[in-house]
Short mmCIF file of C-alpha atoms in Angstrom, two decimals:
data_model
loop_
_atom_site.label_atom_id
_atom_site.label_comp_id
_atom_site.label_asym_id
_atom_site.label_seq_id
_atom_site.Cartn_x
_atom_site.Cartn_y
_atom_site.Cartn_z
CA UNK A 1 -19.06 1.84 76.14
CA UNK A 2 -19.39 0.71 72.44
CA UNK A 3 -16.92 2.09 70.05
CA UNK A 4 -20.10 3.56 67.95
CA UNK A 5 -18.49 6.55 66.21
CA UNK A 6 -15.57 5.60 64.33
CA UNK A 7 -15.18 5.59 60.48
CA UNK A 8 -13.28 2.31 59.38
CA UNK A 9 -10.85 3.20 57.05
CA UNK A 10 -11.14 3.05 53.03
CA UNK A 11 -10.82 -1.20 52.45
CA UNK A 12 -8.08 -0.70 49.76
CA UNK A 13 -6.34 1.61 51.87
CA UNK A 14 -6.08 -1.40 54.14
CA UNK A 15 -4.96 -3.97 51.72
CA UNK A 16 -2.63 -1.58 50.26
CA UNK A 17 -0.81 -1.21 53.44
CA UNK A 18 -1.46 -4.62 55.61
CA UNK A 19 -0.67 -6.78 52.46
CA UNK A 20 2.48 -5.05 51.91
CA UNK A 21 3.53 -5.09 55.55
CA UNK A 22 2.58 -8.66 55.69
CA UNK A 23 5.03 -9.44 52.89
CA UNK A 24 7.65 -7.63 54.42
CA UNK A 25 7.79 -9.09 58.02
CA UNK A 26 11.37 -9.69 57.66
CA UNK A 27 12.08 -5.89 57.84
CA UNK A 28 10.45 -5.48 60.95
CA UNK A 29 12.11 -4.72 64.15
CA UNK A 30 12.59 -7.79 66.43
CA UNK A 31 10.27 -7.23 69.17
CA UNK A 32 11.14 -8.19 72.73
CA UNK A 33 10.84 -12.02 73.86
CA UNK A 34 8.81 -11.79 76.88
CA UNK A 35 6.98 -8.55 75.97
CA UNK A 36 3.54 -8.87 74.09
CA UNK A 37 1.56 -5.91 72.84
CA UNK A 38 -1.86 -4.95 72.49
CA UNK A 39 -3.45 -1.97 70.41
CA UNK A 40 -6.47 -1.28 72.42
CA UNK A 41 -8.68 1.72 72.71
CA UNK A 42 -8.44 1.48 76.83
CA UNK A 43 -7.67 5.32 77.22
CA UNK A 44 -9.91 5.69 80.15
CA UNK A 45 -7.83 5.10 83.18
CA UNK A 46 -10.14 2.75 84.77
CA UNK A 47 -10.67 1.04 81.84
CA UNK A 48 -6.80 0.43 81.16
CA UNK A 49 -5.89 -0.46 84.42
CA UNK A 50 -8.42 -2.89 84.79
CA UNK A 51 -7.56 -4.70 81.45
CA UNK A 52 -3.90 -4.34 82.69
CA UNK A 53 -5.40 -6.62 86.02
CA UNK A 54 -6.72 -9.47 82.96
CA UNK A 55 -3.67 -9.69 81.19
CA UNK A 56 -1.38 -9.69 83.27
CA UNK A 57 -3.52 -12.81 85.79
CA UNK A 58 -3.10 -14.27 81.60
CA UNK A 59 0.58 -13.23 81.18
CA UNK A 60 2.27 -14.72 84.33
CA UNK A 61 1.74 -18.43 83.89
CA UNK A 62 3.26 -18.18 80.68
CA UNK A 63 6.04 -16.12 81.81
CA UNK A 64 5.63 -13.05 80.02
CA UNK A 65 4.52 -9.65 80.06
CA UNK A 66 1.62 -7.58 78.39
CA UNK A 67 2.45 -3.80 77.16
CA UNK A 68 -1.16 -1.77 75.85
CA UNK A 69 -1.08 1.03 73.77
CA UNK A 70 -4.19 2.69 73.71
CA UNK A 71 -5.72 5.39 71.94
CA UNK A 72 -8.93 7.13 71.29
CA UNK A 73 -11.66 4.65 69.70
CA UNK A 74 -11.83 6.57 66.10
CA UNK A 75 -8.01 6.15 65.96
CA UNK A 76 -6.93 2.81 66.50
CA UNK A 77 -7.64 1.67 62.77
CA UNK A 78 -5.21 4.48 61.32
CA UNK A 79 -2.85 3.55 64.22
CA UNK A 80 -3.25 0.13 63.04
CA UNK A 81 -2.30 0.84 59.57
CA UNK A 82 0.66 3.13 60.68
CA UNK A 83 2.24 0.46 62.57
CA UNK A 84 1.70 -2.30 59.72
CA UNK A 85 3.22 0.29 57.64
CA UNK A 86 6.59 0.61 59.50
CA UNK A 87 5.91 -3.47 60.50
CA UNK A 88 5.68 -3.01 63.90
CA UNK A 89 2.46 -4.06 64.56
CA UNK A 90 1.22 -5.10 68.07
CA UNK A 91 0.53 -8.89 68.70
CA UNK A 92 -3.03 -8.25 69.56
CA UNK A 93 -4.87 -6.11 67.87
CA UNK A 94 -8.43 -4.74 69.68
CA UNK A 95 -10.93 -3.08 67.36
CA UNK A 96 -14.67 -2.38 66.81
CA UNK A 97 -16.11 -5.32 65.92
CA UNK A 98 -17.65 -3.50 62.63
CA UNK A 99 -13.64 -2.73 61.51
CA UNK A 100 -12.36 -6.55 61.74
CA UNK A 101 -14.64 -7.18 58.01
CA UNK A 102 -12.54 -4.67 56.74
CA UNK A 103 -9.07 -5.91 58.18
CA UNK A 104 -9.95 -9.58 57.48
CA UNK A 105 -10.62 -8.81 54.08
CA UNK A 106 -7.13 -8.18 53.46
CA UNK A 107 -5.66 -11.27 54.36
CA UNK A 108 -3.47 -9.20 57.15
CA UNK A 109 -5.44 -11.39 60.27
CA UNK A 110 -5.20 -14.72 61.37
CA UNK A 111 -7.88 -16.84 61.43
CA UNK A 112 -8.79 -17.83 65.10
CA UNK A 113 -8.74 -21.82 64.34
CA UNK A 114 -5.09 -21.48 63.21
CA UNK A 115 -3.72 -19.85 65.67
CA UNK A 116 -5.48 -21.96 68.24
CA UNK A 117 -8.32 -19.40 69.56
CA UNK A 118 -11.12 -21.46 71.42
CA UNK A 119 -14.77 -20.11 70.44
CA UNK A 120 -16.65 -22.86 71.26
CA UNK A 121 -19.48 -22.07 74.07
CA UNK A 122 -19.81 -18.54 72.69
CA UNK A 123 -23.03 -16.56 71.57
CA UNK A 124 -23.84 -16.76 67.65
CA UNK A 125 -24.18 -13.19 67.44
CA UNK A 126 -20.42 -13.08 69.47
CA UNK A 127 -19.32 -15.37 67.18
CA UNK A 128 -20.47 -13.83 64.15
CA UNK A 129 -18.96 -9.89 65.46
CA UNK A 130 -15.54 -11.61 65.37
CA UNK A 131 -16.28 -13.29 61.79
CA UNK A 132 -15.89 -12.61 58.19
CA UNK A 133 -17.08 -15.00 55.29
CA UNK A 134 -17.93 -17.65 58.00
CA UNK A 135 -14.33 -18.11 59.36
CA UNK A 136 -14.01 -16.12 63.22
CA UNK A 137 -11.12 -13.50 62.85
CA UNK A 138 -11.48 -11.98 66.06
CA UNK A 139 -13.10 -13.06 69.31
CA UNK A 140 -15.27 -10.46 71.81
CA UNK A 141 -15.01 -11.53 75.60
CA UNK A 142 -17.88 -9.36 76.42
CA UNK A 143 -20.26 -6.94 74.58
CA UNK A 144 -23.02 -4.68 74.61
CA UNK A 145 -26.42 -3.98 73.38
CA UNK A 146 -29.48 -1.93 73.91
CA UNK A 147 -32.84 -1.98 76.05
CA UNK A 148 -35.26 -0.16 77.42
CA UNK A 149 -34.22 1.91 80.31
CA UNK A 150 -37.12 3.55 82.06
CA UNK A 151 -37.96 5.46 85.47
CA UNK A 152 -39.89 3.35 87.60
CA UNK A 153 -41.50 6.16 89.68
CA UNK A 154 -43.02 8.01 86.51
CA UNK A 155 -44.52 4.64 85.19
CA UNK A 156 -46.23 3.87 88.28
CA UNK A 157 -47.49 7.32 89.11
CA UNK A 158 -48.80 7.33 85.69
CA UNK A 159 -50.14 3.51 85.92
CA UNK A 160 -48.29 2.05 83.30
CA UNK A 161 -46.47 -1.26 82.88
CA UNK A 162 -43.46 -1.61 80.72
CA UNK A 163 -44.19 -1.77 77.07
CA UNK A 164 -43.62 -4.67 75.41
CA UNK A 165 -44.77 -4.03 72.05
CA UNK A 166 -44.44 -1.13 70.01
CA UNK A 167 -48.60 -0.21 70.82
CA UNK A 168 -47.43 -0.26 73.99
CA UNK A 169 -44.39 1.65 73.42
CA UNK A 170 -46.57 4.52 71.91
CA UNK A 171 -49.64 4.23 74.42
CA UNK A 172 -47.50 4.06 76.79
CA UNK A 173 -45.11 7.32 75.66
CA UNK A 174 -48.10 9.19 74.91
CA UNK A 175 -49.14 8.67 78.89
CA UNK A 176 -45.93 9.62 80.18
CA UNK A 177 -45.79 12.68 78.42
CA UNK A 178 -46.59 15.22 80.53
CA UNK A 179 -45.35 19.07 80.61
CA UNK A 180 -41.40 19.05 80.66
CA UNK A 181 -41.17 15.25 80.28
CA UNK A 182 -41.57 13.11 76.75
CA UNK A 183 -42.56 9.60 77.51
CA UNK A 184 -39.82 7.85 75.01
CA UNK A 185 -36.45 9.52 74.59
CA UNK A 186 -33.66 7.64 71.85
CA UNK A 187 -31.07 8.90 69.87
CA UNK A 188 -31.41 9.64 65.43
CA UNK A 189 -27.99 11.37 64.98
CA UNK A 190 -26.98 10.85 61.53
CA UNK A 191 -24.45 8.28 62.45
CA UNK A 192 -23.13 5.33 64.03
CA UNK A 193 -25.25 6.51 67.74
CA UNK A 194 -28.57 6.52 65.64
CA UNK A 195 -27.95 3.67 63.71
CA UNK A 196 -27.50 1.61 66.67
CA UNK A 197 -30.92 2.59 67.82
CA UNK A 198 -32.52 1.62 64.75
CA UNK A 199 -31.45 -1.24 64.51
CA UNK A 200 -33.65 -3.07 67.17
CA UNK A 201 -36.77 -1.68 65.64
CA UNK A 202 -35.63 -2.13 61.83
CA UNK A 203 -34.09 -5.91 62.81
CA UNK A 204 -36.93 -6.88 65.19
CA UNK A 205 -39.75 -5.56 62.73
CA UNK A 206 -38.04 -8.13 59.65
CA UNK A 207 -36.01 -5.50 58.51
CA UNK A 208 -32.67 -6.52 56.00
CA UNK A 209 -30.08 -4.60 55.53
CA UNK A 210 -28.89 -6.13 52.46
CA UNK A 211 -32.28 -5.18 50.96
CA UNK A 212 -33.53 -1.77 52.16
CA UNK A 213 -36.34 -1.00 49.86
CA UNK A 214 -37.93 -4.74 50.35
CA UNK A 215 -40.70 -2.88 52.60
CA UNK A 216 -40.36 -4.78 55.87
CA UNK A 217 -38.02 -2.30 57.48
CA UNK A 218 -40.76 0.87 56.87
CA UNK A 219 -42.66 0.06 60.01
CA UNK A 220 -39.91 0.64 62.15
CA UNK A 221 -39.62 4.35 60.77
CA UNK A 222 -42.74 4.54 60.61
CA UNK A 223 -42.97 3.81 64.59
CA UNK A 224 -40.24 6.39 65.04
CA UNK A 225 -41.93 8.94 63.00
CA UNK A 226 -45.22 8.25 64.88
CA UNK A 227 -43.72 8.99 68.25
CA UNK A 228 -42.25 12.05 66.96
CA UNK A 229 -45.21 13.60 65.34
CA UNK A 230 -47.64 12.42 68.34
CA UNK A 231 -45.15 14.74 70.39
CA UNK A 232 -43.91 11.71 72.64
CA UNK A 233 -40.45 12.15 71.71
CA UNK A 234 -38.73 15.37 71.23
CA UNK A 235 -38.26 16.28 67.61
CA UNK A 236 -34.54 16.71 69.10
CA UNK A 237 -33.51 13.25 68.72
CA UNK A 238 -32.26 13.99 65.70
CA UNK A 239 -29.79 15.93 66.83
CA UNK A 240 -29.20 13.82 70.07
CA UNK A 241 -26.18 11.31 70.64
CA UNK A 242 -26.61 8.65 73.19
CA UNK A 243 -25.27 10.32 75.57
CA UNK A 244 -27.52 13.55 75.35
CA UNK A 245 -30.22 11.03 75.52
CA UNK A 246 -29.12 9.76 78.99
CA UNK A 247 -28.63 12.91 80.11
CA UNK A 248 -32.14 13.88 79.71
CA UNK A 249 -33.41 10.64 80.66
CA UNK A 250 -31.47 11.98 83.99
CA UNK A 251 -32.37 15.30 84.06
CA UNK A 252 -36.28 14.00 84.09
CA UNK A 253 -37.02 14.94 80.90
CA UNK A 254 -37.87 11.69 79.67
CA UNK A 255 -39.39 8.72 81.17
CA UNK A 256 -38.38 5.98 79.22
CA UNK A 257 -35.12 5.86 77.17
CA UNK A 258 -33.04 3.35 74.50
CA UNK A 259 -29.50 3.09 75.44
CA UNK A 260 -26.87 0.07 76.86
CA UNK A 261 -25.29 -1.13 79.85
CA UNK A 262 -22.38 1.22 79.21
CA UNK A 263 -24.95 4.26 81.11
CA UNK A 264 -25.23 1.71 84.16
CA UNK A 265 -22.11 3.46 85.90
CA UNK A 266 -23.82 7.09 85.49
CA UNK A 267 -27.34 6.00 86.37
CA UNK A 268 -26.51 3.79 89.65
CA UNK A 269 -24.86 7.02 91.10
CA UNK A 270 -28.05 8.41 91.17
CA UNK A 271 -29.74 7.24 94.19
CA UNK A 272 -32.44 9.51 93.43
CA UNK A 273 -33.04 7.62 90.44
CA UNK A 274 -35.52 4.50 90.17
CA UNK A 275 -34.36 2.88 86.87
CA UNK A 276 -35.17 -0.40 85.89
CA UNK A 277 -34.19 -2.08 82.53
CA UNK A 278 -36.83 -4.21 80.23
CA UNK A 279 -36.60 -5.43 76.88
CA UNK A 280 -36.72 -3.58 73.69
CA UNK A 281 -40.79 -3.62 72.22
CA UNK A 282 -41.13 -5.48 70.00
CA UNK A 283 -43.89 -5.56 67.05
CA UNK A 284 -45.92 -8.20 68.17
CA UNK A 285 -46.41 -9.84 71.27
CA UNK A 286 -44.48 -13.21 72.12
CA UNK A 287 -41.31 -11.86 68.97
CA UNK A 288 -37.84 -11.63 70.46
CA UNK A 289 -35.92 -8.69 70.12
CA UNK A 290 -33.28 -8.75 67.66
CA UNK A 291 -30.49 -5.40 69.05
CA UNK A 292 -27.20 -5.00 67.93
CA UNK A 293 -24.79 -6.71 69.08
CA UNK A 294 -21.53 -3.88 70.40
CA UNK A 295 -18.44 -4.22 71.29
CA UNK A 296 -14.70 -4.58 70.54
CA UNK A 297 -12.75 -7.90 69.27
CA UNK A 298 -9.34 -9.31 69.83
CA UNK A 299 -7.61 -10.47 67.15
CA UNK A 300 -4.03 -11.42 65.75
CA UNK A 301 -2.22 -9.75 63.05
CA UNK A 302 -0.20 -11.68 60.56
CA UNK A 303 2.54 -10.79 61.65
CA UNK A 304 4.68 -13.78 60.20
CA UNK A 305 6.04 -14.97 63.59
CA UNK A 306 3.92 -17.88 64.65
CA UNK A 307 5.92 -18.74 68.05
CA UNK A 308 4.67 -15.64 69.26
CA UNK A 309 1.11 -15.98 67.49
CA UNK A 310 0.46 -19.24 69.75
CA UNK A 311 1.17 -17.37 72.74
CA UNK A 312 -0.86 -14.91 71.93
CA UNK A 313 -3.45 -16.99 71.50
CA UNK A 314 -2.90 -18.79 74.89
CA UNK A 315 -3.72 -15.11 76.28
CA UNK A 316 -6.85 -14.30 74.63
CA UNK A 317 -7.71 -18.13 75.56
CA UNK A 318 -6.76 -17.19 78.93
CA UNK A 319 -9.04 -14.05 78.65
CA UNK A 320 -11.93 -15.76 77.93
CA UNK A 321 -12.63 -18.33 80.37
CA UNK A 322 -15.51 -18.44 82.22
CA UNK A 323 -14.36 -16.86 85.16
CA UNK A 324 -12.29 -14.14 83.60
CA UNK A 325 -15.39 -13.63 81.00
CA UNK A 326 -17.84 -12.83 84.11
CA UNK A 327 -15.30 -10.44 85.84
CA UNK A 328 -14.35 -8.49 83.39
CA UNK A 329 -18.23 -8.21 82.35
CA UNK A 330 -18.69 -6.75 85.60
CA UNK A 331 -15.75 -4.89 85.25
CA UNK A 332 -17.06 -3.00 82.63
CA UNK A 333 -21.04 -3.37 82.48
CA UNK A 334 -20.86 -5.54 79.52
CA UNK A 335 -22.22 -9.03 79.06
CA UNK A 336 -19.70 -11.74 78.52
CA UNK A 337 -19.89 -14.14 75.32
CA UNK A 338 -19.61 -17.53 76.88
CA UNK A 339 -23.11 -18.81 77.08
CA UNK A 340 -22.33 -19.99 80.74
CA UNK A 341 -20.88 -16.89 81.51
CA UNK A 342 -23.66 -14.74 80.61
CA UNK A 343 -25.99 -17.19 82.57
CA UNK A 344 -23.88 -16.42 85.66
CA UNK A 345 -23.53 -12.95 85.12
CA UNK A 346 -27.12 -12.32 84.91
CA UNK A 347 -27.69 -14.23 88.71
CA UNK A 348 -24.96 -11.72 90.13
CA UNK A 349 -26.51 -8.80 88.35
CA UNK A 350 -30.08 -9.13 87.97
CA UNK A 351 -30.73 -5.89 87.44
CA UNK A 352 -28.98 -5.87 83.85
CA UNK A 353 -30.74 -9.35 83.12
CA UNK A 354 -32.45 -7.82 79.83
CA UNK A 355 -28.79 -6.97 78.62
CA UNK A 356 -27.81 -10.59 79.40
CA UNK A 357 -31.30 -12.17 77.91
CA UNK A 358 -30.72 -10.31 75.10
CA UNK A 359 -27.40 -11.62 73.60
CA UNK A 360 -28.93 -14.27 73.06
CA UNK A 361 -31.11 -13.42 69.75
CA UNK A 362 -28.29 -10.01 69.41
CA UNK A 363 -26.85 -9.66 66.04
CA UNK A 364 -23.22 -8.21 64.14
CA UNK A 365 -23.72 -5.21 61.96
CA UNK A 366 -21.13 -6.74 59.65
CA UNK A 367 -22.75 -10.10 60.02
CA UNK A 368 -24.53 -9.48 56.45
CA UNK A 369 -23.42 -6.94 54.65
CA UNK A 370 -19.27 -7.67 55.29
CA UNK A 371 -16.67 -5.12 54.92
CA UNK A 372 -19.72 -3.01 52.95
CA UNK A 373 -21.52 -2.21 56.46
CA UNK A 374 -20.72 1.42 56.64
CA UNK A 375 -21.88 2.44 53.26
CA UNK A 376 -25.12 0.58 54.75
CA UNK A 377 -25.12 2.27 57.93
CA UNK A 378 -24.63 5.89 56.54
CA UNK A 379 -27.78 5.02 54.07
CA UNK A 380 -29.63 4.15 56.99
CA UNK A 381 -29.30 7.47 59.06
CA UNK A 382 -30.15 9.50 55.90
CA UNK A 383 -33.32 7.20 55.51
CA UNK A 384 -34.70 7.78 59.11
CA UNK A 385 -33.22 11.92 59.60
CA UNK A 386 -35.19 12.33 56.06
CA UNK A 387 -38.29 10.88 58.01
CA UNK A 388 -38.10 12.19 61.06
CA UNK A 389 -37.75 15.69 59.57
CA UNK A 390 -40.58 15.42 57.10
CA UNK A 391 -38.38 15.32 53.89
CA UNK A 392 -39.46 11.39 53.08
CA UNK A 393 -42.02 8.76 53.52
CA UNK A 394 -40.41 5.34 55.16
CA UNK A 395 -40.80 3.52 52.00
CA UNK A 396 -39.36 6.17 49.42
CA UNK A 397 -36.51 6.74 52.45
CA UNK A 398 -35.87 2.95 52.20
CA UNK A 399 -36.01 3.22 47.81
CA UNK A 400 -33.28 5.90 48.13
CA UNK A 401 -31.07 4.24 50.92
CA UNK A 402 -31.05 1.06 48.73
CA UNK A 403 -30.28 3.03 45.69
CA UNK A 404 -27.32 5.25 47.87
CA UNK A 405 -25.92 1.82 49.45
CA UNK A 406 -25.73 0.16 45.77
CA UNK A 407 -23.86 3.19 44.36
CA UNK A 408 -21.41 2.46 47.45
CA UNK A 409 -20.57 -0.11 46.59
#
């Protein structure tokens, strides 16, 4: 599951503290020879056993160990900045790939090339997660992104096909509606959830998120706004997460639904279920989609100790090949980067194949704006709740996000 709520911390608060832990490696405790550690956000059991599995199949050959610390998703950047603080931070650090702009920026991580990180082979939208000012910081051995999930039995009692356009999406929603059940279900919460779901329609319709109030990202409210007022979504995606919006996706009470491959586990339970996953529409016919690209990044601390940096490295190499890529994409319902790897993930799963297919053309939240992405992203969610709840056109929404992401600055 992407790491979709957390609020980086403040950038100087960062370079205040990495900066000065960086120049003050000497201090620092010496940390065990043949132990390496890894801040992580694994607290789910399965989750941190399994990545336990990967690095220690990585660790052995090179006769060491691997030691995770994991906490909750919204805490590993203040965990992050404690440790630098009292220089004991880990030797690989895990984050959200829209926090590493804001650690890079400080000068506190490595840059991948030095420290001998292989990215060749990888997505560009993987690539450009794990980068900041063109040079790759961290490095994502599998991600996440969004389609459209729908219920096969409801689209062929009704006689529809899967939309591929947004007409389509709103013919088609307005069909499927039908007493208890919308026909389109995503989520609007004013934050990082709704954001994410916006960002297909806002990317895909020529939408820039350096430039708000250009006009080209209006549509894609406006398509939001339509399905709202047309009563084919629930005026209650405003308030929904992405979560609630599975669960009513679920529960029947919608037939088709945006959301990622992180829902897979939930939704292959139920064998009562017919769910099939398609593209997200897009505005015109024969237009890739252009999602989000999700997920977490490993990357390596400056920690001032380079013997231990290059083995390091010769883990997260290790974590990333091919093999280990596909696994651990299975693992955890997430596509891996590798090019190949995604290819052969998608002929062992073809069920998620629009998740795969989609990684392709996917792109990094951060991979425009920089370390300035969540003033962007909180301008955003006020410009489509102000929409969706009547206070705003889409262009003045746009005018004012611009003007709230400039004074944000």
């Amino acid at each position: 599951m992407p790491s979709l709520r957390r609020r980086p911390p403040a950038p100087t608060l960062i370079l205040t503290v990495l900066v000065v832990a960086s120049g003050l490696v000497g201090c620092a405790k010496v940390p065990d020879a043949g132990t390496f550690t890894v801040l992580n956000s694994a607290t789910d059991s399965h989750e941190h056993s399994e990545q336990q599995k990967f690095f220690d199949r990585c660790a052995k050959p090179l006769g060491v160990r691997v030691r995770q610390t994991s906490v909750p998703a919204d805490q590993v950047a203040a965990k992050a900045l404690r440790m630098a603080s009292s220089h004991s931070l880990t030797d690989i650090l895990e984050l959200d790939g829209s926090e590493l702009p804001q650690f890079a920026d400080t000068g506190g991580l490595v840059p991948l090339k030095d420290a001998g990180v292989d990215v060749t082979g990888m997505s560009e939208g993987a690539v450009s997660m794990g980068s900041f000012r063109g040079t790759p910081y961290g490095i994502a051995r599998s991600v996440n992104s969004l389609a459209l999930i729908y219920n096969a039995d409801l689209l062929r009692e009704a006689g529809v096909e899967p939309p591929t356009t947004w007409d389509e999406l709103k013919t088609a929603a307005k069909k499927l509606t039908r007493g208890r059940t919308f026909g389109m279900a995503f989520s609007a919460t004013p934050d990082a959830d709704g954001v994410y779901q916006f960002l297909p329609f806002f990317w895909s319709g020529g939408g820039d998120e350096t430039r708000l109030d250009d006009g080209r990202g209006a549509p894609a409210l406006q398509l939001w706004k339509d399905l709202v007022t047309s009563k084919s979504a629930s005026s209650a995606v405003v308030t929904w997460n992405q979560q609630d919006v599975n669960d009513q996706f679920i529960a029947g009470r919608a037939a088709m639904m945006i959301n990622g491959p992180w829902q897979v586990p939930v939704l292959g339970a139920r064998k009562d279920l017919a769910w099939e996953v398609a593209p997200v529409p897009v505005p015109e016919a024969g237009r890739p989609p252009v999602p989000p690209i999700g997920g977490t990044v490993m990357a390596l601390p400056r920690t001032g100790d380079s013997g231990r940096q290059r083995t390091a490295a010769k883990i997260i190499n290790c974590l990333n090949e091919q093999r280990n890529q596909v696994d651990w994409g299975e693992s955890v319902y997430n596509v891996p980067t590798r090019t190949a790897a995604a290819a052969a993930y998608k002929a062992q799963n073809p069920k998620l194949g629009a998740f795969a297919d989609q990684v392709a053309t996917a792109r990094s939240r951060t991979g425009r704006a920089g370390a300035h992405w969540p003033v962007v992203s909180d301008a955003l969610a006020g410009a489509f709740q102000s929409v969706l709840t009547g206070r705003s056109t889409p262009e003045n929404a746009l005018k004012q996000a611009q003007s709230r992401a400039t004074a944000g600055k």
